[in-house]
JSON list of C-alpha atoms in Angstrom, two decimals:
[
{"chain": "A", "resi": 7, "resn": "MET", "atom": "CA", "xyz": [-0.22, 0.11, 0.23]},
{"chain": "A", "resi": 8, "resn": "VAL", "atom": "CA", "xyz": [1.87, 3.20, -1.49]},
{"chain": "A", "resi": 9, "resn": "LEU", "atom": "CA", "xyz": [0.24, 6.59, -0.69]},
{"chain": "A", "resi": 10, "resn": "ASP", "atom": "CA", "xyz": [0.21, 9.46, -3.34]},
{"chain": "A", "resi": 11, "resn": "PHE", "atom": "CA", "xyz": [1.66, 12.07, -1.23]},
{"chain": "A", "resi": 12, "resn": "LYS", "atom": "CA", "xyz": [-0.54, 14.27, -2.52]},
{"chain": "A", "resi": 13, "resn": "ASN", "atom": "CA", "xyz": [-3.40, 13.34, -0.47]},
{"chain": "A", "resi": 14, "resn": "ALA", "atom": "CA", "xyz": [-1.59, 12.76, 2.21]},
{"chain": "A", "resi": 15, "resn": "THR", "atom": "CA", "xyz": [-3.54, 15.59, 3.98]},
{"chain": "A", "resi": 16, "resn": "ALA", "atom": "CA", "xyz": [-6.72, 13.90, 3.76]},
{"chain": "A", "resi": 17, "resn": "HIS", "atom": "CA", "xyz": [-4.79, 10.77, 5.32]},
{"chain": "A", "resi": 18, "resn": "LEU", "atom": "CA", "xyz": [-3.67, 12.90, 8.63]},
{"chain": "A", "resi": 19, "resn": "GLN", "atom": "CA", "xyz": [-7.03, 14.69, 8.79]},
{"chain": "A", "resi": 20, "resn": "THR", "atom": "CA", "xyz": [-8.29, 10.92, 9.29]},
{"chain": "A", "resi": 21, "resn": "TYR", "atom": "CA", "xyz": [-6.03, 10.03, 12.50]},
{"chain": "A", "resi": 22, "resn": "SER", "atom": "CA", "xyz": [-7.84, 10.70, 15.65]},
{"chain": "A", "resi": 23, "resn": "LYS", "atom": "CA", "xyz": [-6.67, 14.58, 17.38]},
{"chain": "A", "resi": 24, "resn": "LYS", "atom": "CA", "xyz": [-4.51, 13.78, 20.61]},
{"chain": "A", "resi": 25, "resn": "ASP", "atom": "CA", "xyz": [-2.57, 15.93, 21.11]},
{"chain": "A", "resi": 26, "resn": "GLY", "atom": "CA", "xyz": [-1.51, 19.33, 20.21]},
{"chain": "A", "resi": 27, "resn": "LEU", "atom": "CA", "xyz": [-2.53, 20.64, 16.34]},
{"chain": "A", "resi": 28, "resn": "ASP", "atom": "CA", "xyz": [-4.62, 18.59, 13.96]},
{"chain": "A", "resi": 29, "resn": "VAL", "atom": "CA", "xyz": [-3.19, 19.05, 10.65]},
{"chain": "A", "resi": 30, "resn": "LYS", "atom": "CA", "xyz": [-5.60, 21.58, 9.25]},
{"chain": "A", "resi": 31, "resn": "ALA", "atom": "CA", "xyz": [-4.24, 24.32, 11.88]},
{"chain": "A", "resi": 32, "resn": "LEU", "atom": "CA", "xyz": [-0.49, 23.27, 12.14]},
{"chain": "A", "resi": 33, "resn": "ILE", "atom": "CA", "xyz": [-0.44, 23.95, 7.94]},
{"chain": "A", "resi": 34, "resn": "ASP", "atom": "CA", "xyz": [-2.84, 27.09, 8.37]},
{"chain": "A", "resi": 35, "resn": "SER", "atom": "CA", "xyz": [-0.93, 30.49, 8.16]},
{"chain": "A", "resi": 36, "resn": "SER", "atom": "CA", "xyz": [-2.59, 32.61, 9.20]},
{"chain": "A", "resi": 37, "resn": "ASN", "atom": "CA", "xyz": [-2.83, 31.55, 12.23]},
{"chain": "A", "resi": 38, "resn": "PHE", "atom": "CA", "xyz": [1.67, 30.43, 12.73]},
{"chain": "A", "resi": 39, "resn": "GLY", "atom": "CA", "xyz": [2.87, 32.57, 9.50]},
{"chain": "A", "resi": 40, "resn": "GLY", "atom": "CA", "xyz": [5.67, 30.21, 9.51]},
{"chain": "A", "resi": 41, "resn": "LEU", "atom": "CA", "xyz": [7.07, 26.74, 11.43]},
{"chain": "A", "resi": 42, "resn": "THR", "atom": "CA", "xyz": [9.91, 25.54, 12.39]},
{"chain": "A", "resi": 43, "resn": "TYR", "atom": "CA", "xyz": [12.10, 22.13, 13.38]},
{"chain": "A", "resi": 44, "resn": "ASN", "atom": "CA", "xyz": [10.91, 23.76, 17.14]},
{"chain": "A", "resi": 45, "resn": "ASP", "atom": "CA", "xyz": [7.43, 23.63, 16.49]},
{"chain": "A", "resi": 46, "resn": "PHE", "atom": "CA", "xyz": [6.95, 19.40, 15.79]},
{"chain": "A", "resi": 47, "resn": "LEU", "atom": "CA", "xyz": [7.01, 17.30, 18.33]},
{"chain": "A", "resi": 48, "resn": "VAL", "atom": "CA", "xyz": [6.40, 13.96, 16.66]},
{"chain": "A", "resi": 49, "resn": "LEU", "atom": "CA", "xyz": [5.11, 11.62, 18.81]},
{"chain": "A", "resi": 50, "resn": "PRO", "atom": "CA", "xyz": [5.14, 7.05, 18.27]},
{"chain": "A", "resi": 51, "resn": "GLY", "atom": "CA", "xyz": [1.51, 6.67, 17.52]},
{"chain": "A", "resi": 52, "resn": "LEU", "atom": "CA", "xyz": [0.04, 2.98, 15.30]},
{"chain": "A", "resi": 53, "resn": "ILE", "atom": "CA", "xyz": [0.11, 2.55, 11.97]},
{"chain": "A", "resi": 54, "resn": "ASN", "atom": "CA", "xyz": [-2.50, 0.51, 10.06]},
{"chain": "A", "resi": 55, "resn": "PHE", "atom": "CA", "xyz": [0.64, -0.59, 8.09]},
{"chain": "A", "resi": 56, "resn": "PRO", "atom": "CA", "xyz": [3.86, -2.19, 7.40]},
{"chain": "A", "resi": 57, "resn": "ALA", "atom": "CA", "xyz": [7.42, 0.38, 8.82]},
{"chain": "A", "resi": 58, "resn": "SER", "atom": "CA", "xyz": [8.98, -1.53, 5.43]},
{"chain": "A", "resi": 59, "resn": "GLU", "atom": "CA", "xyz": [6.50, 0.79, 3.74]},
{"chain": "A", "resi": 60, "resn": "VAL", "atom": "CA", "xyz": [7.14, 4.02, 4.64]},
{"chain": "A", "resi": 61, "resn": "LYS", "atom": "CA", "xyz": [9.29, 5.55, 2.04]},
{"chain": "A", "resi": 62, "resn": "LEU", "atom": "CA", "xyz": [10.39, 8.77, 2.84]},
{"chain": "A", "resi": 63, "resn": "GLU", "atom": "CA", "xyz": [12.15, 9.85, -0.59]},
{"chain": "A", "resi": 64, "resn": "SER", "atom": "CA", "xyz": [11.28, 13.16, -1.91]},
{"chain": "A", "resi": 65, "resn": "LYS", "atom": "CA", "xyz": [12.35, 15.11, -5.35]},
{"chain": "A", "resi": 66, "resn": "LEU", "atom": "CA", "xyz": [14.33, 18.03, -5.23]},
{"chain": "A", "resi": 67, "resn": "THR", "atom": "CA", "xyz": [14.38, 19.07, -8.79]},
{"chain": "A", "resi": 68, "resn": "LYS", "atom": "CA", "xyz": [13.79, 16.42, -11.74]},
{"chain": "A", "resi": 69, "resn": "LYS", "atom": "CA", "xyz": [16.36, 14.96, -11.53]},
{"chain": "A", "resi": 70, "resn": "ILE", "atom": "CA", "xyz": [17.45, 14.90, -8.08]},
{"chain": "A", "resi": 71, "resn": "THR", "atom": "CA", "xyz": [15.51, 12.43, -5.68]},
{"chain": "A", "resi": 72, "resn": "MET", "atom": "CA", "xyz": [16.71, 12.34, -1.34]},
{"chain": "A", "resi": 73, "resn": "LYS", "atom": "CA", "xyz": [15.83, 9.39, 0.84]},
{"chain": "A", "resi": 74, "resn": "SER", "atom": "CA", "xyz": [15.58, 11.69, 2.95]},
{"chain": "A", "resi": 75, "resn": "PRO", "atom": "CA", "xyz": [13.09, 14.71, 3.18]},
{"chain": "A", "resi": 76, "resn": "PHE", "atom": "CA", "xyz": [15.09, 16.72, 4.58]},
{"chain": "A", "resi": 77, "resn": "LEU", "atom": "CA", "xyz": [17.82, 20.03, 3.78]},
{"chain": "A", "resi": 78, "resn": "SER", "atom": "CA", "xyz": [19.47, 22.20, 5.35]},
{"chain": "A", "resi": 79, "resn": "SER", "atom": "CA", "xyz": [19.32, 26.41, 4.65]},
{"chain": "A", "resi": 80, "resn": "PRO", "atom": "CA", "xyz": [22.23, 28.04, 2.90]},
{"chain": "A", "resi": 81, "resn": "MET", "atom": "CA", "xyz": [22.93, 29.96, 5.56]},
{"chain": "A", "resi": 82, "resn": "ASP", "atom": "CA", "xyz": [26.42, 30.56, 6.08]},
{"chain": "A", "resi": 83, "resn": "THR", "atom": "CA", "xyz": [25.97, 29.47, 10.64]},
{"chain": "A", "resi": 84, "resn": "VAL", "atom": "CA", "xyz": [24.03, 26.33, 8.43]},
{"chain": "A", "resi": 85, "resn": "THR", "atom": "CA", "xyz": [25.51, 24.49, 5.78]},
{"chain": "A", "resi": 86, "resn": "GLU", "atom": "CA", "xyz": [29.02, 24.72, 5.01]},
{"chain": "A", "resi": 87, "resn": "GLU", "atom": "CA", "xyz": [30.65, 21.85, 4.42]},
{"chain": "A", "resi": 88, "resn": "ASN", "atom": "CA", "xyz": [30.38, 19.94, 7.43]},
{"chain": "A", "resi": 89, "resn": "MET", "atom": "CA", "xyz": [26.46, 20.15, 8.23]},
{"chain": "A", "resi": 90, "resn": "ALA", "atom": "CA", "xyz": [26.17, 19.18, 3.42]},
{"chain": "A", "resi": 91, "resn": "ILE", "atom": "CA", "xyz": [28.77, 16.47, 4.40]},
{"chain": "A", "resi": 92, "resn": "HIS", "atom": "CA", "xyz": [26.73, 14.96, 7.25]},
{"chain": "A", "resi": 93, "resn": "MET", "atom": "CA", "xyz": [23.49, 15.84, 6.08]},
{"chain": "A", "resi": 94, "resn": "ALA", "atom": "CA", "xyz": [24.13, 13.52, 2.85]},
{"chain": "A", "resi": 95, "resn": "LEU", "atom": "CA", "xyz": [25.36, 10.52, 5.22]},
{"chain": "A", "resi": 96, "resn": "LEU", "atom": "CA", "xyz": [21.97, 10.65, 6.97]},
{"chain": "A", "resi": 97, "resn": "GLY", "atom": "CA", "xyz": [19.84, 10.99, 3.22]},
{"chain": "A", "resi": 98, "resn": "GLY", "atom": "CA", "xyz": [19.80, 14.88, 2.56]},
{"chain": "A", "resi": 99, "resn": "ILE", "atom": "CA", "xyz": [21.16, 17.59, 1.44]},
{"chain": "A", "resi": 100, "resn": "GLY", "atom": "CA", "xyz": [22.82, 20.38, 2.59]},
{"chain": "A", "resi": 101, "resn": "ILE", "atom": "CA", "xyz": [23.21, 22.93, 0.47]},
{"chain": "A", "resi": 102, "resn": "ILE", "atom": "CA", "xyz": [26.59, 25.16, 0.82]},
{"chain": "A", "resi": 103, "resn": "HIS", "atom": "CA", "xyz": [25.56, 29.06, 1.47]},
{"chain": "A", "resi": 104, "resn": "HIS", "atom": "CA", "xyz": [27.02, 32.12, -0.95]},
{"chain": "A", "resi": 105, "resn": "ASN", "atom": "CA", "xyz": [27.58, 34.07, 1.71]},
{"chain": "A", "resi": 106, "resn": "CYS", "atom": "CA", "xyz": [31.46, 34.08, 0.64]},
{"chain": "A", "resi": 107, "resn": "SER", "atom": "CA", "xyz": [33.40, 34.15, -2.37]},
{"chain": "A", "resi": 108, "resn": "ALA", "atom": "CA", "xyz": [32.62, 31.39, -5.88]},
{"chain": "A", "resi": 109, "resn": "ASP", "atom": "CA", "xyz": [36.20, 29.69, -5.02]},
{"chain": "A", "resi": 110, "resn": "GLU", "atom": "CA", "xyz": [35.46, 29.63, -1.44]},
{"chain": "A", "resi": 111, "resn": "GLN", "atom": "CA", "xyz": [32.08, 28.29, -2.32]},
{"chain": "A", "resi": 112, "resn": "ALA", "atom": "CA", "xyz": [33.54, 25.69, -4.92]},
{"chain": "A", "resi": 113, "resn": "GLU", "atom": "CA", "xyz": [35.50, 24.62, -2.62]},
{"chain": "A", "resi": 114, "resn": "MET", "atom": "CA", "xyz": [33.48, 23.64, 0.37]},
{"chain": "A", "resi": 115, "resn": "VAL", "atom": "CA", "xyz": [31.58, 21.73, -2.63]},
{"chain": "A", "resi": 116, "resn": "ARG", "atom": "CA", "xyz": [34.49, 19.67, -3.27]},
{"chain": "A", "resi": 117, "resn": "LYS", "atom": "CA", "xyz": [35.23, 18.85, 0.08]},
{"chain": "A", "resi": 118, "resn": "VAL", "atom": "CA", "xyz": [31.06, 16.81, 0.07]},
{"chain": "A", "resi": 119, "resn": "LYS", "atom": "CA", "xyz": [32.02, 15.68, -3.16]},
{"chain": "A", "resi": 120, "resn": "LYS", "atom": "CA", "xyz": [34.83, 14.11, -2.47]},
{"chain": "A", "resi": 121, "resn": "PHE", "atom": "CA", "xyz": [34.45, 12.86, 1.47]},
{"chain": "A", "resi": 122, "resn": "GLU", "atom": "CA", "xyz": [35.29, 9.47, 2.64]},
{"chain": "A", "resi": 123, "resn": "ASN", "atom": "CA", "xyz": [33.13, 7.93, 5.74]},
{"chain": "A", "resi": 124, "resn": "GLY", "atom": "CA", "xyz": [35.48, 6.67, 7.14]},
{"chain": "A", "resi": 125, "resn": "PHE", "atom": "CA", "xyz": [39.13, 8.78, 5.84]},
{"chain": "A", "resi": 126, "resn": "ILE", "atom": "CA", "xyz": [40.84, 11.21, 6.76]},
{"chain": "A", "resi": 127, "resn": "ASN", "atom": "CA", "xyz": [40.94, 13.56, 3.74]},
{"chain": "A", "resi": 128, "resn": "ASP", "atom": "CA", "xyz": [44.19, 16.12, 4.67]},
{"chain": "A", "resi": 129, "resn": "PRO", "atom": "CA", "xyz": [45.51, 13.54, 8.11]},
{"chain": "A", "resi": 130, "resn": "VAL", "atom": "CA", "xyz": [48.39, 15.76, 9.51]},
{"chain": "A", "resi": 131, "resn": "VAL", "atom": "CA", "xyz": [52.18, 13.91, 8.23]},
{"chain": "A", "resi": 132, "resn": "ILE", "atom": "CA", "xyz": [55.11, 14.25, 11.17]},
{"chain": "A", "resi": 133, "resn": "SER", "atom": "CA", "xyz": [58.44, 13.71, 9.79]},
{"chain": "A", "resi": 134, "resn": "PRO", "atom": "CA", "xyz": [60.66, 10.89, 12.45]},
{"chain": "A", "resi": 135, "resn": "ASN", "atom": "CA", "xyz": [63.36, 13.54, 12.09]},
{"chain": "A", "resi": 136, "resn": "LEU", "atom": "CA", "xyz": [61.26, 15.89, 14.39]},
{"chain": "A", "resi": 137, "resn": "THR", "atom": "CA", "xyz": [62.25, 16.21, 17.78]},
{"chain": "A", "resi": 138, "resn": "VAL", "atom": "CA", "xyz": [59.72, 15.30, 21.23]},
{"chain": "A", "resi": 139, "resn": "ARG", "atom": "CA", "xyz": [59.47, 18.88, 21.85]},
{"chain": "A", "resi": 140, "resn": "GLU", "atom": "CA", "xyz": [58.51, 20.23, 18.35]},
{"chain": "A", "resi": 141, "resn": "ILE", "atom": "CA", "xyz": [55.68, 17.73, 18.93]},
{"chain": "A", "resi": 142, "resn": "ARG", "atom": "CA", "xyz": [54.28, 18.72, 21.47]},
{"chain": "A", "resi": 143, "resn": "ARG", "atom": "CA", "xyz": [53.95, 21.88, 20.13]},
{"chain": "A", "resi": 144, "resn": "LEU", "atom": "CA", "xyz": [52.42, 20.07, 17.14]},
{"chain": "A", "resi": 145, "resn": "LYS", "atom": "CA", "xyz": [49.67, 18.72, 20.13]},
{"chain": "A", "resi": 146, "resn": "GLU", "atom": "CA", "xyz": [48.92, 21.78, 21.79]},
{"chain": "A", "resi": 147, "resn": "THR", "atom": "CA", "xyz": [49.13, 24.39, 18.01]},
{"chain": "A", "resi": 148, "resn": "ILE", "atom": "CA", "xyz": [46.70, 21.56, 16.19]},
{"chain": "A", "resi": 149, "resn": "GLY", "atom": "CA", "xyz": [44.85, 19.77, 19.37]},
{"chain": "A", "resi": 150, "resn": "PHE", "atom": "CA", "xyz": [44.95, 15.94, 17.46]},
{"chain": "A", "resi": 151, "resn": "SER", "atom": "CA", "xyz": [46.30, 13.33, 20.22]},
{"chain": "A", "resi": 152, "resn": "SER", "atom": "CA", "xyz": [48.93, 10.98, 17.28]},
{"chain": "A", "resi": 153, "resn": "PHE", "atom": "CA", "xyz": [49.65, 12.25, 14.06]},
{"chain": "A", "resi": 154, "resn": "PRO", "atom": "CA", "xyz": [50.72, 9.49, 11.38]},
{"chain": "A", "resi": 155, "resn": "VAL", "atom": "CA", "xyz": [54.48, 8.63, 11.33]},
{"chain": "A", "resi": 156, "resn": "THR", "atom": "CA", "xyz": [56.38, 5.90, 9.00]},
{"chain": "A", "resi": 157, "resn": "GLY", "atom": "CA", "xyz": [58.15, 3.36, 11.08]},
{"chain": "A", "resi": 158, "resn": "MET", "atom": "CA", "xyz": [56.17, 1.86, 14.23]},
{"chain": "A", "resi": 159, "resn": "PHE", "atom": "CA", "xyz": [56.78, 2.78, 17.46]},
{"chain": "A", "resi": 160, "resn": "PRO", "atom": "CA", "xyz": [55.95, 0.62, 20.88]},
{"chain": "A", "resi": 161, "resn": "ARG", "atom": "CA", "xyz": [54.50, 3.37, 22.45]},
{"chain": "A", "resi": 162, "resn": "ASP", "atom": "CA", "xyz": [54.10, 7.22, 22.87]},
{"chain": "A", "resi": 163, "resn": "PRO", "atom": "CA", "xyz": [56.62, 8.86, 22.98]},
{"chain": "A", "resi": 164, "resn": "LEU", "atom": "CA", "xyz": [55.65, 12.32, 24.23]},
{"chain": "A", "resi": 165, "resn": "THR", "atom": "CA", "xyz": [54.23, 10.24, 27.44]},
{"chain": "A", "resi": 166, "resn": "VAL", "atom": "CA", "xyz": [57.20, 8.16, 27.98]},
{"chain": "A", "resi": 167, "resn": "PHE", "atom": "CA", "xyz": [60.43, 10.17, 26.96]},
{"chain": "A", "resi": 168, "resn": "HIS", "atom": "CA", "xyz": [60.46, 13.91, 28.53]},
{"chain": "A", "resi": 169, "resn": "ASP", "atom": "CA", "xyz": [64.08, 14.76, 27.47]},
{"chain": "A", "resi": 170, "resn": "GLU", "atom": "CA", "xyz": [62.68, 17.17, 24.61]},
{"chain": "A", "resi": 171, "resn": "GLN", "atom": "CA", "xyz": [65.55, 17.00, 22.35]},
{"chain": "A", "resi": 172, "resn": "LYS", "atom": "CA", "xyz": [65.38, 13.63, 20.99]},
{"chain": "A", "resi": 173, "resn": "ILE", "atom": "CA", "xyz": [64.62, 12.83, 18.12]},
{"chain": "A", "resi": 174, "resn": "LEU", "atom": "CA", "xyz": [61.56, 10.76, 17.66]},
{"chain": "A", "resi": 175, "resn": "TYR", "atom": "CA", "xyz": [63.99, 8.39, 15.00]},
{"chain": "A", "resi": 176, "resn": "ASN", "atom": "CA", "xyz": [65.85, 7.35, 18.00]},
{"chain": "A", "resi": 177, "resn": "PHE", "atom": "CA", "xyz": [62.42, 5.64, 19.03]},
{"chain": "A", "resi": 178, "resn": "ARG", "atom": "CA", "xyz": [61.01, 3.53, 16.61]},
{"chain": "A", "resi": 179, "resn": "SER", "atom": "CA", "xyz": [60.77, -0.51, 17.15]},
{"chain": "A", "resi": 180, "resn": "THR", "atom": "CA", "xyz": [63.39, -2.20, 15.25]},
{"chain": "A", "resi": 181, "resn": "ASP", "atom": "CA", "xyz": [62.81, -5.94, 16.78]},
{"chain": "A", "resi": 182, "resn": "LEU", "atom": "CA", "xyz": [59.76, -6.09, 14.59]},
{"chain": "A", "resi": 183, "resn": "HIS", "atom": "CA", "xyz": [57.58, -9.67, 14.96]},
{"chain": "A", "resi": 184, "resn": "GLN", "atom": "CA", "xyz": [56.13, -10.84, 11.52]},
{"chain": "A", "resi": 185, "resn": "THR", "atom": "CA", "xyz": [54.62, -13.77, 11.09]},
{"chain": "A", "resi": 186, "resn": "MET", "atom": "CA", "xyz": [52.48, -16.09, 7.52]},
{"chain": "A", "resi": 187, "resn": "LEU", "atom": "CA", "xyz": [49.64, -15.04, 6.64]},
{"chain": "A", "resi": 188, "resn": "GLY", "atom": "CA", "xyz": [46.22, -16.66, 7.72]},
{"chain": "A", "resi": 189, "resn": "THR", "atom": "CA", "xyz": [47.73, -16.20, 11.77]},
{"chain": "A", "resi": 190, "resn": "PRO", "atom": "CA", "xyz": [44.77, -15.59, 13.85]},
{"chain": "A", "resi": 191, "resn": "LEU", "atom": "CA", "xyz": [44.72, -12.39, 15.59]},
{"chain": "A", "resi": 192, "resn": "SER", "atom": "CA", "xyz": [43.38, -14.18, 18.76]},
{"chain": "A", "resi": 193, "resn": "PHE", "atom": "CA", "xyz": [45.02, -16.39, 21.15]},
{"chain": "A", "resi": 194, "resn": "PRO", "atom": "CA", "xyz": [43.73, -19.90, 22.54]}
]
């Protein structure tokens, strides 16, 4: 059973009124002007069809169908690349604002398009030739707790070693253990 969106208002009127406004009062702009997210409280209720039949897909344009009927406002305080990425991950769409230069706007769109879930897109990689002092300074400046670096280190050099002049390279593991392909990672 798929309901036609054109009949949604008529279908909603068949529901019994429990609390709040009925659908006619809710969409009457002469009473409220406009509504925002804070004006809605969706409560669970009885439905007479399986939840698997619910389709929230919405046409944004002739060629763009959204999986979720949510889009974020093109305001500089609302939608930049991070909001657009999160909206897309949830099936919606984020409209990038234009309160910036065309190049800045294009860069935001580029970041959204090249986003891959679970990947750090622009990692800060450090050289094994940095000193402990330089790494601590980077940690404080950038706010990261760890950095990718080529080589294996037995422990975090910043918590174990206090000589600020030591070079990270000196803390690497030289006694690496190797195993055959297919060896389980768990012990019996």
